[in-house]
mmCIF file of C-alpha atoms in Angstrom:
data_model
loop_
_atom_site.group_PDB
_atom_site.id
_atom_site.type_symbol
_atom_site.label_atom_id
_atom_site.label_comp_id
_atom_site.label_asym_id
_atom_site.label_seq_id
_atom_site.Cartn_x
_atom_site.Cartn_y
_atom_site.Cartn_z
ATOM 1 C CA MET A 1 218.162 97.881 180.295
ATOM 2 C CA PRO A 2 220.985 100.453 179.461
ATOM 3 C CA ALA A 3 224.496 100.188 180.594
ATOM 4 C CA SER A 4 225.363 102.817 183.412
ATOM 5 C CA LYS A 5 228.785 104.141 182.469
ATOM 6 C CA TYR A 6 230.845 105.209 185.690
ATOM 7 C CA LYS A 7 233.500 107.444 186.458
ATOM 8 C CA ASN A 8 236.226 107.662 188.612
ATOM 9 C CA GLY A 9 235.619 109.370 192.240
ATOM 10 C CA GLU A 10 231.804 109.328 190.920
ATOM 11 C CA GLN A 11 229.071 109.435 194.166
ATOM 12 C CA ARG A 12 226.133 107.150 193.857
ATOM 13 C CA MET A 13 223.240 106.565 196.418
ATOM 14 C CA ILE A 14 221.778 103.448 197.687
ATOM 15 C CA GLY A 15 218.660 101.847 196.353
ATOM 16 C CA VAL A 16 216.383 99.389 198.740
ATOM 17 C CA ILE A 17 213.919 96.994 198.003
ATOM 18 C CA GLY A 18 212.470 95.384 201.053
ATOM 19 C CA ASP A 19 210.083 94.780 203.257
ATOM 20 C CA GLU A 20 208.233 97.582 205.647
ATOM 21 C CA ASP A 21 211.107 96.747 208.439
ATOM 22 C CA THR A 22 213.965 96.628 206.371
ATOM 23 C CA CYS A 23 213.120 100.065 204.709
ATOM 24 C CA THR A 24 212.185 101.564 207.850
ATOM 25 C CA GLY A 25 215.736 100.435 209.074
ATOM 26 C CA PHE A 26 217.627 102.023 205.838
ATOM 27 C CA LEU A 27 215.712 104.757 205.732
ATOM 28 C CA LEU A 28 216.398 105.849 209.648
ATOM 29 C CA ALA A 29 220.387 105.589 208.710
ATOM 30 C CA GLY A 30 219.607 108.092 206.259
ATOM 31 C CA VAL A 31 219.494 106.019 202.408
ATOM 32 C CA GLY A 32 216.273 108.233 201.443
ATOM 33 C CA ASP A 33 217.031 110.801 198.889
ATOM 34 C CA LYS A 34 215.801 114.252 199.730
ATOM 35 C CA ASN A 35 215.343 116.010 196.620
ATOM 36 C CA PRO A 36 214.423 113.139 193.698
ATOM 37 C CA LYS A 37 215.614 114.436 190.367
ATOM 38 C CA LYS A 38 212.771 115.071 188.283
ATOM 39 C CA GLY A 39 211.128 112.128 186.509
ATOM 40 C CA LEU A 40 213.101 109.737 189.032
ATOM 41 C CA GLY A 41 211.099 108.012 192.075
ATOM 42 C CA PRO A 42 212.533 107.723 195.411
ATOM 43 C CA ASN A 43 215.564 105.439 195.743
ATOM 44 C CA PHE A 44 213.684 102.759 197.768
ATOM 45 C CA PHE A 45 210.507 100.320 197.096
ATOM 46 C CA VAL A 46 208.448 99.083 199.879
ATOM 47 C CA VAL A 47 207.221 95.647 199.354
ATOM 48 C CA GLU A 48 204.279 94.379 201.287
ATOM 49 C CA LYS A 49 202.596 91.079 201.216
ATOM 50 C CA MET A 50 199.738 92.075 199.014
ATOM 51 C CA THR A 51 202.084 93.758 196.168
ATOM 52 C CA LYS A 52 201.405 92.665 192.970
ATOM 53 C CA GLN A 53 204.143 90.658 191.285
ATOM 54 C CA ALA A 54 203.950 93.411 188.464
ATOM 55 C CA ASP A 55 204.644 96.206 190.514
ATOM 56 C CA ILE A 56 207.754 94.551 192.370
ATOM 57 C CA GLU A 57 209.391 93.993 188.927
ATOM 58 C CA GLU A 58 208.470 97.636 187.894
ATOM 59 C CA GLY A 59 210.202 98.688 191.187
ATOM 60 C CA PHE A 60 213.272 96.489 190.426
ATOM 61 C CA ARG A 61 213.404 97.735 186.808
ATOM 62 C CA SER A 62 213.250 101.622 187.472
ATOM 63 C CA LEU A 63 215.984 100.985 190.178
ATOM 64 C CA VAL A 64 218.276 99.147 188.001
ATOM 65 C CA SER A 65 218.235 101.597 184.921
ATOM 66 C CA ARG A 66 219.043 104.727 187.009
ATOM 67 C CA ASP A 67 222.544 105.813 186.906
ATOM 68 C CA ASP A 68 222.740 107.450 190.252
ATOM 69 C CA ILE A 69 222.360 103.897 192.194
ATOM 70 C CA ALA A 70 225.572 102.118 192.992
ATOM 71 C CA VAL A 71 224.122 99.336 194.806
ATOM 72 C CA ILE A 72 220.414 97.818 195.168
ATOM 73 C CA LEU A 73 219.963 96.084 198.444
ATOM 74 C CA ILE A 74 216.755 93.299 197.946
ATOM 75 C CA CYS A 75 215.513 91.137 200.401
ATOM 76 C CA GLN A 76 215.849 87.466 199.885
ATOM 77 C CA HIS A 77 212.091 86.688 199.785
ATOM 78 C CA ILE A 78 211.532 89.267 197.111
ATOM 79 C CA ALA A 79 214.508 88.588 195.239
ATOM 80 C CA ASN A 80 213.513 84.969 194.896
ATOM 81 C CA ASP A 81 210.403 86.139 193.349
ATOM 82 C CA ILE A 82 211.817 88.383 190.649
ATOM 83 C CA ARG A 83 214.691 85.902 190.328
ATOM 84 C CA TYR A 84 214.390 85.716 186.620
ATOM 85 C CA LEU A 85 214.872 89.388 186.430
ATOM 86 C CA ILE A 86 218.205 89.430 188.879
ATOM 87 C CA ASP A 87 219.766 86.886 186.668
ATOM 88 C CA GLU A 88 219.238 88.864 183.400
ATOM 89 C CA GLN A 89 220.480 91.869 184.863
ATOM 90 C CA THR A 90 223.874 89.720 186.542
ATOM 91 C CA ALA A 91 223.868 88.280 183.069
ATOM 92 C CA ILE A 92 224.565 91.378 181.241
ATOM 93 C CA ALA A 93 226.764 92.910 184.311
ATOM 94 C CA SER A 94 229.820 92.201 181.697
ATOM 95 C CA LYS A 95 228.601 95.512 180.077
ATOM 96 C CA SER A 96 227.802 97.262 183.093
ATOM 97 C CA ALA A 97 228.850 96.042 186.342
ATOM 98 C CA LEU A 98 226.854 98.554 188.346
ATOM 99 C CA PRO A 99 224.473 98.670 189.933
ATOM 100 C CA CYS A 100 225.548 95.804 192.142
ATOM 101 C CA ILE A 101 222.603 93.807 193.041
ATOM 102 C CA LEU A 102 222.808 92.571 196.912
ATOM 103 C CA GLU A 103 220.512 90.098 198.628
ATOM 104 C CA ILE A 104 220.175 90.746 202.234
ATOM 105 C CA PRO A 105 218.073 88.886 204.919
ATOM 106 C CA SER A 106 214.901 90.223 206.043
ATOM 107 C CA LYS A 107 213.722 90.161 209.695
ATOM 108 C CA GLN A 108 211.365 87.038 209.606
ATOM 109 C CA ILE A 109 212.810 84.924 206.733
ATOM 110 C CA ALA A 110 216.041 83.138 207.664
ATOM 111 C CA TYR A 111 218.680 83.375 204.791
ATOM 112 C CA ASP A 112 218.967 80.848 202.646
ATOM 113 C CA GLY A 113 222.485 80.576 201.173
ATOM 114 C CA SER A 114 221.483 78.352 198.657
ATOM 115 C CA LYS A 115 219.573 80.598 196.813
ATOM 116 C CA ASP A 116 221.634 83.575 196.220
ATOM 117 C CA PRO A 117 223.413 83.116 193.198
ATOM 118 C CA VAL A 118 226.576 84.626 194.289
ATOM 119 C CA LEU A 119 226.963 82.803 197.448
ATOM 120 C CA SER A 120 226.200 79.456 195.874
ATOM 121 C CA LYS A 121 228.993 80.271 192.928
ATOM 122 C CA LEU A 122 231.173 81.035 195.927
ATOM 123 C CA ARG A 123 230.672 77.796 197.696
ATOM 124 C CA GLN A 124 231.232 76.101 194.389
ATOM 125 C CA PHE A 125 234.493 77.818 193.614
ATOM 126 C CA LEU A 126 235.922 77.537 197.363
ATOM 127 C CA GLY A 127 234.572 73.452 197.895
ATOM 128 C CA GLU A 128 236.567 72.568 194.819
ATOM 129 C CA LYS A 129 239.342 74.808 194.321
ATOM 130 C CA MET B 1 251.134 70.492 162.301
ATOM 131 C CA SER B 2 249.356 68.595 159.335
ATOM 132 C CA ALA B 3 251.149 68.199 156.141
ATOM 133 C CA GLN B 4 248.310 70.070 154.354
ATOM 134 C CA GLN B 5 248.794 73.405 156.726
ATOM 135 C CA ARG B 6 252.108 74.614 155.498
ATOM 136 C CA TYR B 7 253.287 78.180 154.910
ATOM 137 C CA PRO B 8 254.043 79.087 151.415
ATOM 138 C CA VAL B 9 257.527 80.199 152.238
ATOM 139 C CA LEU B 10 260.414 80.993 149.849
ATOM 140 C CA PRO B 11 263.296 78.933 151.250
ATOM 141 C CA SER B 12 266.065 81.744 152.000
ATOM 142 C CA ARG B 13 267.814 82.598 155.114
ATOM 143 C CA MET B 14 266.105 85.653 155.237
ATOM 144 C CA SER B 15 262.654 84.340 155.448
ATOM 145 C CA LEU B 16 264.013 81.778 158.158
ATOM 146 C CA ILE B 17 265.063 84.900 160.224
ATOM 147 C CA ALA B 18 261.952 86.125 159.586
ATOM 148 C CA MET B 19 259.906 83.153 160.613
ATOM 149 C CA LYS B 20 261.886 82.909 163.779
ATOM 150 C CA THR B 21 261.357 86.368 164.650
ATOM 151 C CA ARG B 22 257.620 85.749 164.090
ATOM 152 C CA LEU B 23 257.748 82.568 166.386
ATOM 153 C CA LYS B 24 259.374 84.474 169.086
ATOM 154 C CA GLY B 25 256.779 87.349 168.923
ATOM 155 C CA ALA B 26 253.897 84.976 169.252
ATOM 156 C CA GLN B 27 255.510 82.866 171.983
ATOM 157 C CA LYS B 28 255.958 86.186 173.993
ATOM 158 C CA GLY B 29 252.424 87.314 173.234
ATOM 159 C CA HIS B 30 251.222 84.198 174.657
ATOM 160 C CA SER B 31 253.335 83.781 178.081
ATOM 161 C CA LEU B 32 252.131 87.933 178.421
ATOM 162 C CA LEU B 33 248.314 86.610 177.981
ATOM 163 C CA LYS B 34 249.152 83.841 180.364
ATOM 164 C CA LYS B 35 250.654 86.125 182.957
ATOM 165 C CA LYS B 36 247.549 88.062 182.589
ATOM 166 C CA ALA B 37 245.206 85.225 183.299
ATOM 167 C CA ASP B 38 247.182 84.273 186.260
ATOM 168 C CA ALA B 39 247.146 87.659 187.672
ATOM 169 C CA LEU B 40 243.720 88.063 187.360
ATOM 170 C CA MET B 41 243.205 84.135 189.095
ATOM 171 C CA MET B 42 245.101 85.613 191.738
ATOM 172 C CA GLN B 43 242.881 88.563 192.676
ATOM 173 C CA HIS B 44 240.249 86.701 192.003
ATOM 174 C CA ARG B 45 240.924 83.840 194.678
ATOM 175 C CA LYS B 46 241.640 86.553 196.874
ATOM 176 C CA ILE B 47 238.847 88.566 196.508
ATOM 177 C CA MET B 48 236.652 85.162 196.740
ATOM 178 C CA ARG B 49 237.439 84.698 200.201
ATOM 179 C CA GLU B 50 237.142 87.937 201.684
ATOM 180 C CA LEU B 51 233.617 88.456 200.117
ATOM 181 C CA TYR B 52 232.403 84.952 201.256
ATOM 182 C CA ASN B 53 233.496 85.292 204.696
ATOM 183 C CA ALA B 54 231.875 88.819 204.915
ATOM 184 C CA LYS B 55 228.532 87.464 203.111
ATOM 185 C CA ILE B 56 228.108 85.263 206.029
ATOM 186 C CA GLU B 57 228.990 87.659 208.997
ATOM 187 C CA VAL B 58 226.589 90.499 207.769
ATOM 188 C CA ILE B 59 223.688 88.408 208.266
ATOM 189 C CA GLU B 60 224.468 88.404 212.100
ATOM 190 C CA GLU B 61 224.965 92.172 211.630
ATOM 191 C CA MET B 62 221.782 92.760 210.293
ATOM 192 C CA LYS B 63 219.874 90.778 212.562
ATOM 193 C CA ASN B 64 221.322 92.822 215.357
ATOM 194 C CA SER B 65 220.437 96.228 213.470
ATOM 195 C CA HIS B 66 217.105 94.980 212.970
ATOM 196 C CA PHE B 67 216.939 94.084 216.742
ATOM 197 C CA ALA B 68 217.807 97.556 217.409
ATOM 198 C CA VAL B 69 215.153 99.288 215.566
ATOM 199 C CA THR B 70 212.712 96.734 217.021
ATOM 200 C CA GLY B 71 213.776 98.070 220.450
ATOM 201 C CA ALA B 72 213.417 101.903 219.135
ATOM 202 C CA ILE B 73 209.659 100.916 218.319
ATOM 203 C CA PHE B 74 209.059 99.583 221.424
ATOM 204 C CA ALA B 75 210.238 102.153 223.433
ATOM 205 C CA ALA B 76 209.597 105.046 221.432
ATOM 206 C CA GLY B 77 205.854 104.121 219.635
ATOM 207 C CA ASP B 78 205.938 105.574 216.397
ATOM 208 C CA ILE B 79 209.167 106.490 214.634
ATOM 209 C CA SER B 80 207.447 107.679 211.556
ATOM 210 C CA PHE B 81 208.858 111.245 212.590
ATOM 211 C CA SER B 82 212.508 110.068 213.028
ATOM 212 C CA ILE B 83 212.296 108.459 209.462
ATOM 213 C CA GLN B 84 211.215 112.079 208.207
ATOM 214 C CA GLU B 85 214.045 113.479 209.934
ATOM 215 C CA SER B 86 216.345 111.203 208.671
ATOM 216 C CA MET B 87 214.995 112.355 204.753
ATOM 217 C CA LYS B 88 216.078 115.430 205.539
ATOM 218 C CA ILE B 89 219.772 114.938 205.198
ATOM 219 C CA GLU B 90 221.929 114.049 202.446
ATOM 220 C CA PRO B 91 221.256 110.621 200.922
ATOM 221 C CA TYR B 92 223.892 107.926 202.017
ATOM 222 C CA LYS B 93 226.354 108.234 198.876
ATOM 223 C CA ALA B 94 229.166 105.423 198.144
ATOM 224 C CA SER B 95 232.066 106.962 195.681
ATOM 225 C CA ILE B 96 233.188 104.858 192.778
ATOM 226 C CA GLU B 97 236.822 104.475 192.547
ATOM 227 C CA VAL B 98 238.050 102.668 189.375
ATOM 228 C CA HIS B 99 241.395 100.848 189.521
ATOM 229 C CA ASN B 100 243.320 98.835 187.047
ATOM 230 C CA VAL B 101 244.177 95.114 187.712
ATOM 231 C CA ALA B 102 246.585 93.528 184.829
ATOM 232 C CA GLY B 103 244.808 95.756 182.215
ATOM 233 C CA VAL B 104 240.952 95.182 183.345
ATOM 234 C CA SER B 105 239.577 98.607 184.688
ATOM 235 C CA ILE B 106 237.395 97.184 188.070
ATOM 236 C CA PRO B 107 235.066 99.394 189.927
ATOM 237 C CA THR B 108 235.483 99.685 193.743
ATOM 238 C CA LEU B 109 232.621 101.154 196.285
ATOM 239 C CA LEU B 110 234.011 102.799 199.045
ATOM 240 C CA PRO B 111 231.369 103.709 202.128
ATOM 241 C CA GLU B 112 230.447 107.372 202.629
ATOM 242 C CA SER B 113 233.247 108.743 204.935
ATOM 243 C CA GLY B 114 232.871 111.147 207.647
ATOM 244 C CA ASP B 115 228.943 111.095 208.369
ATOM 245 C CA SER B 116 228.837 113.970 210.951
ATOM 246 C CA SER B 117 225.488 114.367 209.610
ATOM 247 C CA VAL B 118 223.949 111.577 211.431
ATOM 248 C CA ASP B 119 224.658 112.765 214.278
ATOM 249 C CA ASN B 120 222.962 116.016 213.725
ATOM 250 C CA ILE B 121 219.436 114.329 213.245
ATOM 251 C CA ILE B 122 217.132 115.322 216.242
ATOM 252 C CA SER B 123 216.422 112.010 217.861
ATOM 253 C CA GLY B 124 214.458 113.862 220.757
ATOM 254 C CA ILE B 125 215.056 113.402 224.378
ATOM 255 C CA GLY B 126 211.321 112.126 224.745
ATOM 256 C CA LYS B 127 210.810 108.275 225.277
ATOM 257 C CA GLY B 128 213.020 106.315 222.788
ATOM 258 C CA GLY B 129 215.246 108.854 221.658
ATOM 259 C CA ALA B 130 218.152 107.191 222.476
ATOM 260 C CA GLU B 131 217.117 104.039 221.269
ATOM 261 C CA ILE B 132 216.409 105.328 217.950
ATOM 262 C CA LYS B 133 219.980 107.101 217.655
ATOM 263 C CA ASP B 134 221.657 103.828 218.562
ATOM 264 C CA ALA B 135 219.130 101.804 215.740
ATOM 265 C CA ARG B 136 220.111 104.668 213.487
ATOM 266 C CA LEU B 137 223.749 104.265 213.781
ATOM 267 C CA LYS B 138 223.829 100.591 214.007
ATOM 268 C CA PHE B 139 221.991 100.517 210.426
ATOM 269 C CA ARG B 140 224.469 103.156 209.409
ATOM 270 C CA ASP B 141 227.437 100.772 210.183
ATOM 271 C CA THR B 142 225.695 97.897 208.727
ATOM 272 C CA LEU B 143 225.148 100.236 205.625
ATOM 273 C CA GLY B 144 228.955 100.839 205.443
ATOM 274 C CA THR B 145 229.723 96.777 205.583
ATOM 275 C CA LEU B 146 227.009 96.081 203.147
ATOM 276 C CA VAL B 147 228.549 98.805 200.709
ATOM 277 C CA ASN B 148 232.152 96.885 201.034
ATOM 278 C CA ILE B 149 230.401 93.500 200.271
ATOM 279 C CA ALA B 150 228.807 95.148 197.122
ATOM 280 C CA ALA B 151 232.296 96.426 196.003
ATOM 281 C CA LEU B 152 233.942 92.989 196.450
ATOM 282 C CA GLN B 153 231.050 91.373 194.847
ATOM 283 C CA THR B 154 231.378 93.758 192.049
ATOM 284 C CA GLN B 155 235.110 93.343 191.627
ATOM 285 C CA TRP B 156 234.803 89.718 191.672
ATOM 286 C CA VAL B 157 232.125 89.311 189.019
ATOM 287 C CA VAL B 158 234.136 91.759 186.909
ATOM 288 C CA LEU B 159 237.098 89.563 187.528
ATOM 289 C CA ASP B 160 235.289 86.384 186.806
ATOM 290 C CA GLU B 161 234.232 87.886 183.176
ATOM 291 C CA ALA B 162 237.696 88.943 182.411
ATOM 292 C CA MET B 163 239.281 85.963 183.285
ATOM 293 C CA LYS B 164 236.681 83.776 181.208
ATOM 294 C CA VAL B 165 237.559 85.944 178.169
ATOM 295 C CA THR B 166 241.591 85.859 179.094
ATOM 296 C CA ASN B 167 241.634 81.904 179.496
ATOM 297 C CA ARG B 168 239.392 81.779 176.323
ATOM 298 C CA ARG B 169 242.208 83.650 173.842
ATOM 299 C CA VAL B 170 244.999 81.587 175.787
ATOM 300 C CA ASN B 171 243.473 78.217 175.287
ATOM 301 C CA ALA B 172 242.590 79.173 171.390
ATOM 302 C CA LEU B 173 246.419 79.968 171.466
ATOM 303 C CA GLU B 174 247.531 76.580 173.210
ATOM 304 C CA LYS B 175 244.996 74.027 171.616
ATOM 305 C CA VAL B 176 244.282 75.444 167.696
#
């Protein structure tokens, strides 16, 4: 995955990978891109119950490799499905800190703090130190 | 220092002075590196607490925002029109700022400032217009909070990585 070099003062969009309710909410708030640049798709990806695993992975990869997205919001239950891709991305985060991948709770499924890698690491640090 | 590891040095006063200067230089370098590691660790710890609390709080906030959207759908029936209206404004953008902490450049994200464009979206005065507007604003605020959390998270991750590297260097100097 190419590293996105960021500049001071640059403005970037937010990407969303979520179920229908989550995407609805964020699109309502104005996250959607009205003029997507040539070749790049929309900056959000709706995942339903029947969406194939391969499609989810493809959607994630395409959002992550874009250099005009600063944050990717992803519903936790979807994140669990593509956990290995997210771990890969955070492993090379030393080269490109952005886009930042943030896991958010979805409407139906309760948030599980132990599955979120950042949160569990935080708990570890704060518990010991 | 083992007996085998010895510097091949001419035993003269000049080389003694040279050696002493080198030793001072090495010690200064080591203490500077330690200072850098400490500065990074301080920042790291500070951010950690903030990040943790913010992440726990946002769960509640998201629940409320979802609730507002559900209320809007309940009141207005079909809100796909509103969503299309929302797509017409400029997409939400976060600004990137690069800070320098103890020699490490760290990106910060700032939420969008001055969002008057959201108020201009026509929510309609039909049934549910007010609920839609309310849901929209709630989600917008949540977006701001999430951007802040993302900023803290990137900073924390970058600091974590920098700390590891610096500590490795410090340990290399101390132990070997």
